[in-house]
CSV table of C-alpha atoms in Angstrom, one decimal:
chain,number,residue,atom,x,y,z
A,1,MET,CA,6.6,11.8,-26.5
A,2,SER,CA,5.6,13.8,-23.5
A,3,LYS,CA,3.2,12.4,-20.9
A,4,LYS,CA,0.0,14.6,-20.6
A,5,ILE,CA,-2.2,14.7,-17.5
A,6,GLY,CA,-5.8,15.6,-16.5
A,7,MET,CA,-5.8,19.2,-17.6
A,8,LYS,CA,-3.5,18.6,-20.5
A,9,LEU,CA,-0.5,20.1,-19.0
A,10,LYS,CA,2.8,19.0,-20.4
A,11,ILE,CA,6.6,19.7,-19.9
A,12,GLY,CA,7.3,23.2,-21.2
A,13,ASP,CA,3.8,24.5,-20.7
A,14,LYS,CA,3.7,28.1,-19.2
A,15,VAL,CA,1.5,28.2,-16.1
A,16,LYS,CA,0.5,30.8,-13.3
A,17,PHE,CA,-0.6,29.9,-9.8
A,18,LEU,CA,-4.2,30.1,-8.8
A,19,ASN,CA,-3.8,30.8,-5.1
A,20,GLN,CA,-0.7,33.0,-5.2
A,21,SER,CA,1.1,35.4,-7.4
A,22,GLY,CA,3.7,34.2,-10.0
A,23,GLY,CA,4.1,31.2,-12.2
A,24,GLY,CA,6.6,29.2,-14.1
A,25,ILE,CA,7.2,26.4,-16.6
A,26,VAL,CA,6.1,22.8,-16.1
A,27,SER,CA,9.6,20.9,-15.8
A,28,LYS,CA,8.3,17.5,-14.9
A,29,VAL,CA,5.1,15.4,-14.9
A,30,ILE,CA,5.0,13.6,-11.5
A,31,SER,CA,1.6,12.0,-11.9
A,32,SER,CA,-1.8,12.3,-13.5
A,33,ASN,CA,-2.6,15.4,-11.2
A,34,MET,CA,0.7,16.7,-10.1
A,35,VAL,CA,3.7,18.4,-11.9
A,36,HIS,CA,6.8,20.2,-10.9
A,37,VAL,CA,6.8,24.1,-11.8
A,38,ALA,CA,10.2,25.7,-12.4
A,39,ILE,CA,10.0,29.2,-11.0
A,40,GLU,CA,12.1,32.3,-11.6
A,41,ASP,CA,14.9,31.5,-9.0
A,42,GLY,CA,15.5,28.1,-10.5
A,43,PHE,CA,13.6,25.9,-8.0
A,44,ASP,CA,11.1,23.4,-8.9
A,45,ILE,CA,7.8,23.5,-6.9
A,46,PRO,CA,5.6,20.3,-6.7
A,47,THR,CA,2.1,21.5,-7.5
A,48,MET,CA,-1.4,20.1,-7.9
A,49,ALA,CA,-2.6,20.5,-11.5
A,50,SER,CA,-5.8,21.9,-10.3
A,51,GLU,CA,-4.0,24.8,-8.7
A,52,LEU,CA,-2.6,26.0,-12.0
A,53,VAL,CA,-3.7,27.8,-15.1
A,54,LYS,CA,-2.1,27.2,-18.4
A,55,ILE,CA,-1.0,30.5,-20.2
A,56,GLU,CA,-1.6,30.4,-23.9
A,57,ASP,CA,0.7,31.8,-26.3
A,58,ASP,CA,-1.5,34.7,-27.2
A,59,ASP,CA,-1.8,35.7,-23.4
A,60,PRO,CA,-0.2,39.0,-22.5
A,61,LEU,CA,1.6,37.1,-19.7
A,62,ALA,CA,3.0,34.4,-22.0
A,63,GLY,CA,6.5,35.8,-22.3
A,64,TYR,CA,6.8,37.0,-18.8
A,65,TYR,CA,5.0,35.9,-15.6
A,66,GLY,CA,6.0,36.5,-12.0
A,67,GLY,CA,9.6,37.8,-13.2
A,68,PHE,CA,10.3,34.2,-14.7
A,69,SER,CA,11.3,34.2,-18.4
A,70,ALA,CA,9.8,31.5,-20.7
A,71,VAL,CA,13.3,30.6,-21.8
A,72,THR,CA,14.9,30.0,-18.4
A,73,PRO,CA,15.9,26.4,-18.2
A,74,PRO,CA,14.7,24.3,-15.3
A,75,LYS,CA,17.1,23.7,-12.4
A,76,LYS,CA,19.5,20.7,-13.0
A,77,ALA,CA,20.0,18.0,-10.3
A,78,ASP,CA,23.4,18.3,-9.1
A,79,SER,CA,23.6,15.5,-6.5
A,80,ALA,CA,22.1,11.9,-5.8
A,81,ALA,CA,19.7,13.5,-3.2
A,82,ASP,CA,18.5,16.0,-5.7
A,83,MET,CA,17.9,13.1,-8.3
A,84,ASP,CA,15.4,11.6,-5.8
A,85,TYR,CA,13.5,14.8,-5.8
A,86,TYR,CA,13.3,14.7,-9.6
A,87,ASN,CA,12.5,11.0,-10.0
A,88,ARG,CA,9.4,9.7,-8.6
A,89,ILE,CA,10.7,6.0,-8.6
A,90,THR,CA,13.1,5.4,-5.7
A,91,ALA,CA,14.8,2.3,-4.3
A,92,LEU,CA,13.4,0.6,-1.3
A,93,VAL,CA,15.4,0.5,2.0
A,94,LYS,CA,15.3,-2.7,4.2
A,95,TYR,CA,14.3,-2.1,7.7
A,96,PRO,CA,15.0,-5.4,9.6
A,97,SER,CA,13.6,-4.3,13.0
A,98,LYS,CA,10.2,-3.7,11.4
A,99,PRO,CA,7.5,-6.2,10.4
A,100,ASP,CA,8.5,-7.9,7.2
A,101,PHE,CA,6.0,-8.5,4.4
A,102,GLN,CA,5.9,-11.3,1.8
A,103,PRO,CA,7.4,-10.5,-1.6
A,104,GLY,CA,4.6,-8.8,-3.7
A,105,LEU,CA,3.0,-5.7,-4.9
A,106,TYR,CA,1.4,-3.3,-2.5
A,107,LEU,CA,-0.3,0.2,-2.3
A,108,ALA,CA,0.9,2.5,0.4
A,109,PHE,CA,-0.9,5.7,1.7
A,110,VAL,CA,1.9,7.6,3.6
A,111,PRO,CA,1.0,10.7,5.6
A,112,HIS,CA,3.3,13.6,5.2
A,113,ASP,CA,2.9,14.4,8.9
A,114,GLN,CA,4.1,11.2,10.8
A,115,LYS,CA,3.2,12.7,14.3
A,116,TRP,CA,-0.3,13.5,13.4
A,117,LEU,CA,-1.3,10.5,11.0
A,118,LEU,CA,-5.0,11.6,10.6
A,119,THR,CA,-4.3,15.1,9.2
A,120,GLY,CA,-2.5,16.6,6.3
A,121,LEU,CA,-1.5,15.3,2.8
A,122,LEU,CA,-1.0,11.7,1.7
A,123,ASP,CA,1.6,10.2,-0.7
A,124,ILE,CA,0.3,7.2,-2.6
A,125,TYR,CA,3.0,4.8,-3.7
A,126,VAL,CA,2.9,1.6,-5.7
A,127,ILE,CA,5.4,-0.6,-4.0
A,128,ASN,CA,7.3,-3.2,-6.0
A,129,TYR,CA,8.6,-5.6,-3.4
A,130,THR,CA,9.8,-8.2,-5.8
A,131,ASP,CA,13.0,-8.9,-7.8
A,132,PHE,CA,11.3,-8.2,-11.0
A,133,GLU,CA,11.0,-5.0,-13.1
A,134,ILE,CA,7.3,-4.2,-13.5
A,135,LEU,CA,5.1,-2.4,-15.9
A,136,TYR,CA,1.8,-1.2,-14.2
A,137,SER,CA,-1.3,0.5,-15.3
A,138,TYR,CA,-3.6,2.1,-12.9
A,139,PHE,CA,-7.4,2.6,-13.0
A,140,LEU,CA,-9.8,4.3,-10.7
A,141,LYS,CA,-13.5,3.8,-10.4
A,142,GLU,CA,-15.7,6.7,-11.4
A,143,GLN,CA,-18.9,7.8,-10.0
A,144,SER,CA,-20.5,6.8,-13.3
A,145,GLY,CA,-19.3,3.3,-12.9
A,146,SER,CA,-16.6,3.5,-15.8
A,147,TRP,CA,-12.9,3.1,-15.1
A,148,ALA,CA,-10.5,6.0,-15.6
A,149,GLY,CA,-6.9,5.0,-16.6
A,150,ILE,CA,-5.0,7.6,-14.6
A,151,ASP,CA,-1.2,6.5,-14.6
A,152,TYR,CA,1.3,3.9,-16.0
A,153,ASP,CA,4.9,3.5,-15.7
A,154,VAL,CA,7.9,1.1,-15.1
A,155,ILE,CA,9.2,0.3,-11.6
A,156,THR,CA,12.5,-1.3,-11.0
A,157,GLU,CA,12.8,-4.2,-8.7
A,158,ARG,CA,12.6,-3.4,-4.9
A,159,SER,CA,11.3,0.2,-5.6
A,160,LYS,CA,8.4,2.4,-4.9
A,161,CYS,CA,6.9,4.8,-7.3
A,162,LEU,CA,5.0,7.9,-6.2
A,163,LEU,CA,1.6,7.8,-7.8
A,164,GLU,CA,0.0,10.9,-6.4
A,165,THR,CA,-0.1,13.3,-3.4
A,166,ILE,CA,-3.6,13.8,-2.4
A,167,LYS,CA,-5.7,15.8,0.2
A,168,ARG,CA,-7.8,14.1,2.9
A,169,GLU,CA,-10.9,15.2,1.1
A,170,ASP,CA,-9.8,13.2,-2.0
A,171,ILE,CA,-9.4,9.9,-0.2
A,172,GLU,CA,-12.9,8.6,-1.3
A,173,HIS,CA,-12.0,9.2,-4.9
A,174,TRP,CA,-9.0,6.7,-4.5
A,175,SER,CA,-10.9,4.0,-2.5
A,176,GLU,CA,-11.5,1.7,-5.3
A,177,GLY,CA,-9.3,0.8,-8.2
A,178,VAL,CA,-7.6,-1.7,-10.4
A,179,VAL,CA,-3.9,-2.1,-11.0
A,180,GLN,CA,-2.5,-4.3,-13.7
A,181,PHE,CA,1.2,-5.5,-13.8
A,182,LEU,CA,3.5,-7.2,-16.1
A,183,PHE,CA,6.7,-8.7,-14.9
A,184,HIS,CA,10.2,-8.5,-16.6
A,185,LYS,CA,13.5,-9.9,-16.0
A,186,ASP,CA,16.5,-10.1,-18.3
A,187,ARG,CA,17.0,-13.7,-17.5
A,188,HIS,CA,14.6,-16.1,-15.6
A,189,VAL,CA,13.6,-19.7,-15.5
A,190,SER,CA,10.1,-18.9,-16.7
A,191,VAL,CA,7.8,-16.0,-17.8
A,192,LEU,CA,5.4,-15.0,-15.1
A,193,GLU,CA,1.6,-14.6,-15.7
A,194,PRO,CA,0.3,-10.9,-15.8
A,195,VAL,CA,-1.5,-9.8,-12.6
A,196,SER,CA,-4.8,-7.7,-12.4
A,197,ALA,CA,-5.5,-6.6,-8.8
A,198,THR,CA,-8.7,-5.0,-7.7
A,199,TYR,CA,-8.9,-3.2,-4.4
A,200,ARG,CA,-11.5,-1.4,-2.3
A,201,ILE,CA,-10.9,0.4,1.0
A,202,LYS,CA,-13.2,2.2,3.3
A,203,PRO,CA,-12.2,5.9,3.6
A,204,ALA,CA,-13.0,5.6,7.3
A,205,LYS,CA,-9.9,3.5,7.8
A,206,PHE,CA,-7.8,6.7,7.1
A,207,TYR,CA,-9.1,8.2,10.2
A,208,LYS,CA,-8.0,5.7,12.6
A,209,GLU,CA,-4.5,5.4,13.7
A,210,VAL,CA,-4.5,1.5,14.2
A,211,HIS,CA,-4.7,1.2,10.3
A,212,TYR,CA,-1.3,2.9,9.9
A,213,THR,CA,1.3,0.1,10.2
A,214,GLU,CA,5.0,-0.2,9.9
A,215,SER,CA,6.7,-2.3,7.2
A,216,SER,CA,10.2,-3.5,6.4
A,217,PHE,CA,10.2,-1.6,3.2
A,218,LEU,CA,9.1,2.1,4.4
A,219,SER,CA,10.6,4.3,7.0
A,220,GLU,CA,7.1,5.8,7.6
A,221,ARG,CA,3.9,4.3,9.0
A,222,ALA,CA,1.2,4.0,6.2
A,223,VAL,CA,-2.0,2.4,5.3
A,224,ILE,CA,-0.9,-0.6,3.1
A,225,ILE,CA,-3.0,-2.6,0.7
A,226,ARG,CA,-1.7,-5.9,-0.5
A,227,LEU,CA,-2.4,-6.1,-4.3
A,228,SER,CA,-0.7,-9.4,-5.1
A,229,LEU,CA,1.7,-11.7,-3.5
A,230,LEU,CA,4.5,-13.0,-5.8
A,231,THR,CA,3.6,-16.6,-6.5
A,232,GLU,CA,5.7,-16.8,-9.6
A,233,THR,CA,3.0,-18.7,-11.6
A,234,PRO,CA,4.6,-19.2,-15.1
A,235,ILE,CA,3.1,-18.9,-18.5
A,236,VAL,CA,3.2,-22.5,-19.7
A,237,PRO,CA,3.0,-23.3,-23.4
A,238,PRO,CA,0.0,-25.7,-24.4
A,239,GLU,CA,2.3,-28.5,-25.2
A,240,GLU,CA,4.3,-28.3,-22.0
A,241,LYS,CA,1.1,-28.0,-20.0
A,242,LYS,CA,-0.1,-31.1,-21.6
A,243,GLU,CA,3.1,-32.9,-20.5
A,244,ALA,CA,3.0,-31.5,-17.0
A,245,ASP,CA,-0.6,-32.6,-16.4
A,246,SER,CA,0.5,-36.1,-17.4
A,247,ALA,CA,3.7,-36.0,-15.2
A,248,PRO,CA,3.8,-37.9,-11.8
A,249,LYS,CA,2.4,-36.0,-9.0
A,250,ILE,CA,4.2,-35.5,-5.8
A,251,SER,CA,3.1,-38.0,-3.2
A,252,GLN,CA,2.5,-37.1,0.5
A,253,LYS,CA,5.7,-38.8,1.6
A,254,ASP,CA,7.8,-36.8,-0.8
A,255,ILE,CA,6.6,-33.4,0.4
A,256,SER,CA,9.1,-33.1,3.2
A,257,SER,CA,12.0,-32.9,0.7
A,258,ALA,CA,10.3,-29.9,-1.0
A,259,PRO,CA,11.5,-26.4,-0.2
A,260,VAL,CA,10.0,-24.9,2.8
A,261,MET,CA,8.8,-21.3,2.8
A,262,PRO,CA,9.4,-19.2,5.8
A,263,GLU,CA,6.7,-19.2,8.3
A,264,SER,CA,4.4,-16.1,8.4
A,265,LEU,CA,3.5,-14.5,11.9
A,266,ILE,CA,0.1,-16.2,12.0
A,267,ASP,CA,1.8,-19.7,11.4
A,268,LYS,CA,3.2,-19.3,15.1
A,269,HIS,CA,-0.4,-19.5,16.3
A,270,ARG,CA,-1.7,-22.4,14.1
A,271,ILE,CA,-3.8,-24.9,16.0
A,272,ALA,CA,-5.3,-26.7,13.1
A,273,ALA,CA,-5.3,-26.5,9.2
A,274,ARG,CA,-5.9,-22.9,8.2
A,275,THR,CA,-7.0,-22.1,11.9
A,276,ALA,CA,-5.1,-20.1,14.6
A,277,GLU,CA,-5.4,-19.0,18.1
A,278,VAL,CA,-3.9,-15.8,19.2
A,279,ASP,CA,-3.5,-14.8,22.9
A,280,LEU,CA,-3.6,-11.0,23.2
A,281,HIS,CA,-2.9,-10.9,27.0
A,282,ILE,CA,0.2,-8.6,27.4
A,283,SER,CA,1.8,-11.4,29.5
A,284,ALA,CA,1.8,-13.5,26.2
A,285,LEU,CA,3.3,-10.9,24.2
A,286,VAL,CA,5.9,-9.1,26.4
A,287,ASP,CA,8.3,-10.8,28.9
A,288,ASP,CA,8.5,-7.8,31.2
A,289,TYR,CA,5.7,-5.3,31.1
A,290,SER,CA,5.8,-4.0,34.7
A,291,HIS,CA,7.2,-0.6,33.3
A,292,LEU,CA,4.4,-0.2,30.7
A,293,LYS,CA,1.5,2.2,31.1
A,294,ASN,CA,-2.1,1.2,30.3
A,295,HIS,CA,-2.1,2.9,26.9
A,296,GLU,CA,1.2,1.5,26.0
A,297,ILE,CA,0.0,-2.0,26.8
A,298,LEU,CA,-3.2,-1.4,24.7
A,299,LYS,CA,-1.0,-0.2,21.8
A,300,ILE,CA,1.1,-3.3,21.7
A,301,GLN,CA,-1.9,-5.5,22.0
A,302,THR,CA,-3.8,-3.8,19.3
A,303,GLU,CA,-0.9,-3.6,16.8
A,304,TYR,CA,-0.1,-7.4,17.4
A,305,PHE,CA,-3.9,-8.2,16.7
A,306,ILE,CA,-3.8,-6.2,13.4
A,307,ARG,CA,-0.6,-7.8,12.3
A,308,CYS,CA,-1.9,-11.3,13.0
A,309,LEU,CA,-5.2,-10.6,11.2
A,310,GLU,CA,-3.4,-9.2,8.2
A,311,SER,CA,-1.0,-12.2,8.2
A,312,ALA,CA,-4.0,-14.7,8.3
A,313,ILE,CA,-5.6,-13.1,5.4
A,314,GLU,CA,-2.4,-13.1,3.4
A,315,SER,CA,-1.6,-16.8,4.4
A,316,HIS,CA,-5.1,-17.9,3.5
A,317,TYR,CA,-6.3,-18.9,6.9
A,318,ASN,CA,-10.0,-19.1,7.3
A,319,LYS,CA,-10.5,-18.9,11.1
A,320,ILE,CA,-8.7,-17.2,13.9
A,321,TYR,CA,-9.6,-17.1,17.7
A,322,PHE,CA,-8.5,-13.9,19.3
A,323,ILE,CA,-8.3,-14.2,23.0
A,324,TYR,CA,-8.6,-10.8,25.0
A,325,GLY,CA,-9.8,-11.9,28.2
A,326,VAL,CA,-12.4,-10.1,30.3
A,327,GLY,CA,-10.8,-7.1,32.0
A,328,ASN,CA,-12.5,-3.7,31.5
A,329,GLY,CA,-13.5,-4.3,27.9
A,330,THR,CA,-11.2,-1.8,26.4
A,331,LEU,CA,-9.3,-4.3,24.3
A,332,LYS,CA,-12.5,-6.1,23.2
A,333,ALA,CA,-14.0,-2.8,22.0
A,334,ARG,CA,-10.8,-1.9,20.1
A,335,VAL,CA,-10.7,-5.4,18.4
A,336,GLN,CA,-14.3,-5.3,17.4
A,337,GLU,CA,-14.1,-1.6,16.2
A,338,TYR,CA,-11.3,-2.7,13.9
A,339,LEU,CA,-13.2,-5.8,12.5
A,340,LYS,CA,-16.1,-3.7,11.5
A,341,ASP,CA,-13.9,-2.3,8.8
A,342,TYR,CA,-13.7,-5.8,7.3
A,343,ASN,CA,-17.3,-6.6,7.2
A,344,GLU,CA,-17.2,-7.3,3.5
A,345,SER,CA,-14.4,-10.0,3.7
A,346,LEU,CA,-15.0,-11.5,7.2
A,347,GLU,CA,-17.5,-12.1,9.9
A,348,TYR,CA,-16.9,-12.4,13.7
A,349,ARG,CA,-18.8,-13.7,16.7
A,350,ASP,CA,-18.2,-14.7,20.3
A,351,ALA,CA,-15.8,-17.8,20.4
A,352,PRO,CA,-17.4,-20.9,21.9
A,353,TYR,CA,-18.2,-20.3,25.5
A,354,ASP,CA,-17.2,-23.8,26.8
A,355,LYS,CA,-13.7,-23.3,25.7
A,356,TYR,CA,-13.1,-19.6,25.9
A,357,GLY,CA,-15.7,-18.2,28.2
A,358,THR,CA,-16.6,-14.5,27.4
A,359,GLY,CA,-13.1,-13.5,26.6
A,360,ALA,CA,-12.6,-14.3,23.0
A,361,VAL,CA,-13.8,-13.6,19.5
A,362,GLU,CA,-14.1,-16.0,16.6
A,363,VAL,CA,-13.1,-14.5,13.1
A,364,VAL,CA,-14.1,-16.3,10.0
A,365,ILE,CA,-12.4,-14.9,6.8
A,366,ARG,CA,-15.0,-15.5,4.1
A,367,GLU,CA,-12.7,-14.7,1.1
A,368,ASN,CA,-10.4,-17.7,2.2
A,369,LEU,CA,-13.2,-20.3,2.6
């Protein structure tokens, strides 16, 4: 069965371009709003569905448009590299030198132009950073308040799926959504619970470079949204659940023998239960900074602040103290500018004066309280 999209295009449909001459045949449906169009010289062109007009069989151009015969077959992929172009699901590559993320499911908005992150097209990927094959279903919130199911697919383990390529003016349309997941593995000790993840992101984030971060699973910088961490909560049959509830509980003295998960970045700064203190002075972050210019120092401090804040949210901390000192106030302004984008999930205020003076901020993560 062919997969149809918004304007009811499907593989084999004859189309013409709205903004240029010529046309072709739909050779592949990439997502709900983008297709590949095979043109006369055998090449496939990724094209937004909104920029195409379907040619009906009774149209005079139905048999011939732009010199391209309706019976010309689409170009075949003749190498592994070409296959990536035809297949929207590609394997993730591990970048050990970049910040690692916990295993889980993510949404990534990747700018085409990595030099000018705030302009141009964005690729939206669903990231499967787990060892499970997943089936996902994607919904977007409409202005009417209803939910539109826009895409679904299967993503192999440790892979990414190109969901859509959008223009900057379409960001708001993608700012709120729900993604549902089912996990599959040929053989595993348990069956995992399905996941339904709701996200909401302010469009203003896409117009600040500090929100474009590096990750261990992408070569490009991107705005990355955590949908769900892999907790491997199994589906437990009622009879087993009853037995588990009555089973002896692990005592405090036994905890040391349990497997220990690797520490996250924020754990390095823990000063109490679910509380951390992060010193953003450059001397605390870099051994030798004598060769760095002021803007390079600010970039290092800002990026470390962002990484620690995201790590604290992911690791369920509820309070962090960020120390930026007095200085000229540039770092303080940058930190507070970033925190404003989180006003729905956290609050911040001056840290206690008797301990930090005027050079620190106290951040309380409401969603982790």
